[in-house]
CSV table of C-alpha atoms in Angstrom, one decimal:
chain,number,residue,atom,x,y,z
R,48,MET,CA,-65.2,19.5,-185.9
R,49,ILE,CA,-63.1,22.7,-186.5
R,50,ASN,CA,-62.5,23.1,-182.8
R,51,LEU,CA,-61.2,19.5,-182.6
R,52,ILE,CA,-58.8,20.1,-185.4
R,53,LEU,CA,-57.6,23.4,-183.9
R,54,ASN,CA,-57.1,21.9,-180.5
R,55,TRP,CA,-55.2,19.0,-182.0
R,56,PHE,CA,-53.0,21.4,-183.8
R,57,ASP,CA,-52.5,23.6,-180.7
R,58,ARG,CA,-51.5,20.6,-178.6
R,59,ARG,CA,-48.6,20.0,-181.0
R,60,PHE,CA,-47.7,23.5,-182.1
R,61,GLY,CA,-48.6,25.4,-178.9
R,62,ILE,CA,-49.8,28.7,-180.3
R,63,LYS,CA,-52.5,29.7,-177.7
R,64,LYS,CA,-50.3,30.0,-174.7
R,65,PRO,CA,-47.6,32.3,-176.0
R,66,HIS,CA,-50.0,34.3,-178.1
R,67,GLY,CA,-53.0,34.3,-175.8
R,68,GLU,CA,-53.0,38.1,-175.3
R,69,PHE,CA,-53.2,38.6,-179.1
R,70,LEU,CA,-55.8,35.9,-179.7
R,71,THR,CA,-58.2,37.0,-176.9
R,72,ARG,CA,-59.3,40.5,-176.3
R,73,PHE,CA,-62.2,42.4,-174.7
R,74,THR,CA,-64.8,44.2,-176.6
R,75,PRO,CA,-67.5,46.7,-175.4
R,76,ASP,CA,-71.1,45.6,-174.9
R,77,ARG,CA,-73.8,46.3,-177.4
R,78,LEU,CA,-71.7,46.1,-180.6
R,79,SER,CA,-73.9,46.3,-183.7
R,80,PHE,CA,-73.6,44.7,-187.2
R,81,PRO,CA,-71.8,47.8,-188.8
R,82,TYR,CA,-68.8,46.9,-186.5
R,83,CYS,CA,-68.4,43.8,-188.6
R,84,PHE,CA,-67.6,45.7,-191.9
R,85,GLY,CA,-63.9,45.8,-191.1
R,86,GLY,CA,-63.7,42.1,-190.5
R,87,MET,CA,-65.8,41.3,-193.6
R,88,ALA,CA,-63.5,43.5,-195.7
R,89,PHE,CA,-60.4,41.6,-194.3
R,90,THR,CA,-62.1,38.3,-195.3
R,91,ALA,CA,-62.8,39.7,-198.8
R,92,PHE,CA,-59.1,40.7,-199.0
R,93,LEU,CA,-58.0,37.1,-198.0
R,94,ILE,CA,-60.3,35.6,-200.6
R,95,SER,CA,-59.0,38.0,-203.3
R,96,ALA,CA,-55.4,37.2,-202.4
R,97,ALA,CA,-56.0,33.5,-202.4
R,98,THR,CA,-57.7,33.4,-205.8
R,99,GLY,CA,-55.1,35.8,-207.2
R,100,LEU,CA,-52.4,33.4,-206.2
R,101,MET,CA,-54.2,30.6,-208.0
R,102,LEU,CA,-54.6,32.7,-211.2
R,103,SER,CA,-50.9,33.6,-211.2
R,104,LEU,CA,-50.1,30.0,-211.8
R,105,TYR,CA,-51.5,30.2,-215.3
R,106,TYR,CA,-51.4,33.9,-216.2
R,107,VAL,CA,-48.6,35.1,-218.5
R,108,PRO,CA,-47.8,38.8,-218.1
R,109,SER,CA,-46.7,39.3,-221.7
R,110,GLY,CA,-48.1,41.5,-224.4
R,111,LYS,CA,-48.2,38.5,-226.7
R,112,GLU,CA,-49.5,35.9,-224.3
R,113,ALA,CA,-51.6,37.6,-221.7
R,114,LEU,CA,-54.9,37.5,-223.6
R,115,GLY,CA,-54.4,33.9,-224.5
R,116,SER,CA,-53.6,32.9,-221.0
R,117,ILE,CA,-56.9,34.5,-219.8
R,118,ALA,CA,-58.7,32.5,-222.4
R,119,GLN,CA,-57.0,29.3,-221.2
R,120,ILE,CA,-58.0,30.0,-217.6
R,121,ASN,CA,-61.6,30.5,-218.6
R,122,ARG,CA,-61.9,27.6,-221.0
R,123,HIS,CA,-59.4,24.9,-220.1
R,124,VAL,CA,-58.3,25.2,-216.5
R,125,TRP,CA,-60.5,23.3,-214.2
R,126,LEU,CA,-62.8,25.8,-212.4
R,127,GLY,CA,-60.6,28.5,-213.8
R,128,TRP,CA,-63.6,30.6,-214.8
R,129,LEU,CA,-65.0,30.3,-211.2
R,130,VAL,CA,-61.7,31.3,-209.6
R,131,ARG,CA,-61.4,34.3,-211.9
R,132,GLY,CA,-65.0,35.3,-211.1
R,133,VAL,CA,-64.5,35.0,-207.4
R,134,HIS,CA,-61.3,37.1,-207.6
R,135,LYS,CA,-63.1,39.8,-209.6
R,136,TRP,CA,-66.2,40.0,-207.3
R,137,SER,CA,-64.3,39.7,-204.0
R,138,ALA,CA,-62.1,42.7,-205.1
R,139,SER,CA,-65.3,44.7,-205.9
R,140,ILE,CA,-66.9,43.7,-202.7
R,141,LEU,CA,-63.7,44.6,-200.8
R,142,ILE,CA,-64.0,48.2,-202.1
R,143,VAL,CA,-67.6,48.4,-201.0
R,144,LEU,CA,-66.9,47.0,-197.5
R,145,ILE,CA,-63.9,49.3,-196.9
R,146,THR,CA,-66.1,52.2,-197.9
R,147,LEU,CA,-68.9,51.1,-195.5
R,148,HIS,CA,-66.3,50.5,-192.8
R,149,ALA,CA,-64.9,54.0,-193.2
R,150,MET,CA,-68.4,55.5,-193.1
R,151,ARG,CA,-69.1,53.7,-189.9
R,152,VAL,CA,-65.9,55.0,-188.3
R,153,PHE,CA,-66.6,58.5,-189.5
R,154,ILE,CA,-70.2,58.4,-188.2
R,155,SER,CA,-69.2,57.0,-184.8
R,156,LYS,CA,-66.4,59.6,-184.7
R,157,ALA,CA,-63.8,56.9,-184.1
R,158,TYR,CA,-61.2,59.0,-186.0
R,159,ARG,CA,-60.7,61.4,-183.1
R,160,PRO,CA,-57.6,61.3,-180.9
R,161,PRO,CA,-55.9,59.0,-180.0
R,162,ARG,CA,-57.2,57.1,-183.1
R,163,GLU,CA,-56.4,59.6,-185.8
R,164,LEU,CA,-53.3,57.6,-187.0
R,165,ASN,CA,-55.4,54.5,-187.1
R,166,TRP,CA,-58.0,56.4,-189.3
R,167,MET,CA,-55.2,57.3,-191.6
R,168,ALA,CA,-54.0,53.7,-191.8
R,169,GLY,CA,-57.5,52.5,-192.5
R,170,SER,CA,-58.0,55.1,-195.2
R,171,LEU,CA,-54.7,54.0,-196.9
R,172,THR,CA,-56.2,50.5,-197.3
R,173,LEU,CA,-59.0,52.0,-199.5
R,174,PHE,CA,-56.5,53.8,-201.7
R,175,ILE,CA,-54.3,50.7,-202.0
R,176,THR,CA,-57.4,48.7,-202.9
R,177,LEU,CA,-58.4,51.2,-205.6
R,178,ALA,CA,-54.9,51.1,-207.0
R,179,SER,CA,-55.0,47.3,-207.0
R,180,GLY,CA,-58.2,47.4,-208.9
R,181,PHE,CA,-56.8,49.8,-211.4
R,182,THR,CA,-53.6,47.8,-212.1
R,183,GLY,CA,-55.5,44.6,-212.2
R,184,TYR,CA,-58.0,46.0,-214.8
R,185,LEU,CA,-55.2,46.0,-217.5
R,186,LEU,CA,-54.2,42.4,-217.0
R,187,PRO,CA,-56.8,40.8,-219.3
R,188,TRP,CA,-55.0,42.8,-222.0
R,189,ASP,CA,-58.1,43.3,-224.2
R,190,GLN,CA,-59.3,46.4,-226.0
R,191,LYS,CA,-61.5,47.5,-223.0
R,192,ALA,CA,-58.6,47.2,-220.6
R,193,TYR,CA,-56.1,48.9,-223.0
R,194,TRP,CA,-58.2,52.0,-223.5
R,195,ALA,CA,-59.4,52.2,-220.0
R,196,THR,CA,-55.7,52.2,-218.8
R,197,THR,CA,-54.8,54.7,-221.5
R,198,VAL,CA,-57.5,57.1,-220.3
R,199,GLY,CA,-56.8,56.5,-216.6
R,200,THR,CA,-53.0,57.0,-216.9
R,201,SER,CA,-53.6,60.1,-219.0
R,202,MET,CA,-55.2,61.8,-216.0
R,203,ALA,CA,-51.8,61.8,-214.3
R,204,GLY,CA,-50.7,64.1,-217.2
R,205,THR,CA,-52.9,66.9,-215.8
R,206,VAL,CA,-50.6,67.3,-212.7
R,207,PRO,CA,-48.8,70.6,-213.0
R,208,TYR,CA,-45.1,70.3,-214.0
R,209,ALA,CA,-44.8,66.6,-213.2
R,210,GLY,CA,-47.6,65.3,-215.3
R,211,GLY,CA,-45.5,64.1,-218.2
R,212,ALA,CA,-43.0,62.3,-216.0
R,213,LEU,CA,-45.8,60.7,-214.0
R,214,VAL,CA,-47.4,59.3,-217.2
R,215,LYS,CA,-44.1,57.8,-218.3
R,216,LEU,CA,-43.6,56.4,-214.9
R,217,LEU,CA,-47.0,54.7,-214.9
R,218,ARG,CA,-46.8,53.4,-218.4
R,219,GLY,CA,-43.1,52.6,-218.6
R,220,GLY,CA,-43.0,54.7,-221.8
R,221,ARG,CA,-45.0,57.3,-223.8
R,222,SER,CA,-47.9,54.9,-224.5
R,223,VAL,CA,-49.5,51.8,-223.0
R,224,SER,CA,-47.5,48.8,-224.1
R,225,GLY,CA,-46.2,45.5,-223.0
R,226,ALA,CA,-43.9,47.4,-220.6
R,227,THR,CA,-47.0,48.9,-219.0
R,228,LEU,CA,-48.5,45.4,-218.6
R,229,THR,CA,-45.4,44.1,-216.9
R,230,ARG,CA,-45.2,47.2,-214.6
R,231,PHE,CA,-48.9,46.9,-213.7
R,232,TYR,CA,-48.6,43.1,-213.0
R,233,SER,CA,-45.6,43.8,-210.7
R,234,MET,CA,-47.6,46.4,-208.8
R,235,HIS,CA,-50.7,44.3,-208.6
R,236,THR,CA,-49.1,41.1,-207.4
R,237,LEU,CA,-46.0,42.3,-205.4
R,238,TRP,CA,-45.8,46.0,-204.4
R,239,LEU,CA,-49.4,46.7,-203.6
R,240,PRO,CA,-50.0,43.5,-201.6
R,241,PHE,CA,-46.8,44.2,-199.7
R,242,MET,CA,-48.0,47.7,-198.9
R,243,MET,CA,-51.4,46.4,-197.9
R,244,ALA,CA,-49.9,43.8,-195.5
R,245,LEU,CA,-47.8,46.5,-193.8
R,246,VAL,CA,-50.8,48.9,-193.4
R,247,LEU,CA,-53.1,46.2,-192.2
R,248,TRP,CA,-50.5,45.1,-189.6
R,249,ALA,CA,-50.3,48.7,-188.3
R,250,HIS,CA,-54.1,49.0,-188.4
R,251,PHE,CA,-54.7,45.8,-186.4
R,252,HIS,CA,-51.8,46.6,-184.0
R,253,MET,CA,-53.4,50.0,-183.1
R,254,ILE,CA,-56.8,48.4,-182.7
R,255,LYS,CA,-55.3,45.9,-180.3
R,256,LYS,CA,-53.6,48.6,-178.3
R,257,GLN,CA,-56.4,51.2,-178.3
R,258,GLY,CA,-59.4,49.0,-178.3
R,259,LEU,CA,-62.7,49.9,-179.9
R,260,ARG,CA,-64.2,53.3,-179.6
R,261,GLY,CA,-65.6,53.8,-176.1
R,262,ALA,CA,-63.2,51.2,-174.7
R,263,GLY,CA,-60.0,51.6,-172.8
R,264,PRO,CA,-56.6,50.1,-173.5
R,265,ASN,CA,-56.6,46.5,-174.8
R,266,GLY,CA,-60.3,46.7,-175.4
R,267,THR,CA,-61.5,47.0,-171.8
R,268,SER,CA,-64.2,49.5,-171.2
R,269,PRO,CA,-63.6,52.6,-169.0
R,270,ASN,CA,-65.4,51.0,-166.1
R,271,GLY,CA,-63.5,47.8,-166.4
R,272,SER,CA,-66.4,45.8,-167.9
R,273,GLY,CA,-66.4,44.2,-171.3
R,274,ASN,CA,-67.0,40.9,-173.0
R,275,ALA,CA,-64.2,38.6,-174.0
R,276,ALA,CA,-64.2,38.0,-177.7
R,277,GLY,CA,-62.0,36.9,-180.5
R,278,GLY,CA,-60.2,39.4,-182.7
R,279,ASN,CA,-62.7,42.0,-183.9
R,280,GLY,CA,-61.5,44.0,-186.9
R,281,ALA,CA,-63.5,47.1,-186.2
R,282,LEU,CA,-62.3,50.4,-184.8
């Protein structure tokens, strides 16, 4: 059924022919399940982004209304509690999957040249995900979120010379306030997703050009063999 819909769409939009090289690539033989961690992490990211967009329709990033808007989502918005739960758990699973993906890359030594820049790009996705989780933790604007953010941002104050300035930069002032909430909401919904999109584009672009570890350019193996497959998100 899905193939019928995609083929119907392609006959009218014509995406396969001009983008065939991107949509089809070669992968080495004997790929194992750990090579799926990257693709699974990308799926969790898409789910987190989609549910986050749904929540943004009802969430109010205001010190006076944030907590009330969360209560409205949980109690009055149809399936709001489910969307919020999926958003929370997909974000947590994303961190786990990126960590497993990084471990797989490290164990298989796929960080070695010429893939060292790709390793750096993949590592950045983990840091951006952690930053997204930290900024998103404040958004419910309850006591737990407030004090967790207070403690977390205070750690920046331990940086020599620049600590005080970093704390003010993160909080938008000397203490956690409504300005901090607005700043964290902006980072969580705009800046960090934009950075993640750029890093993922670079990551996937290098995977396409370099292929998987043990494969030649464009995913072909050194001896010219390989199995055609759809886009695999592993290194």
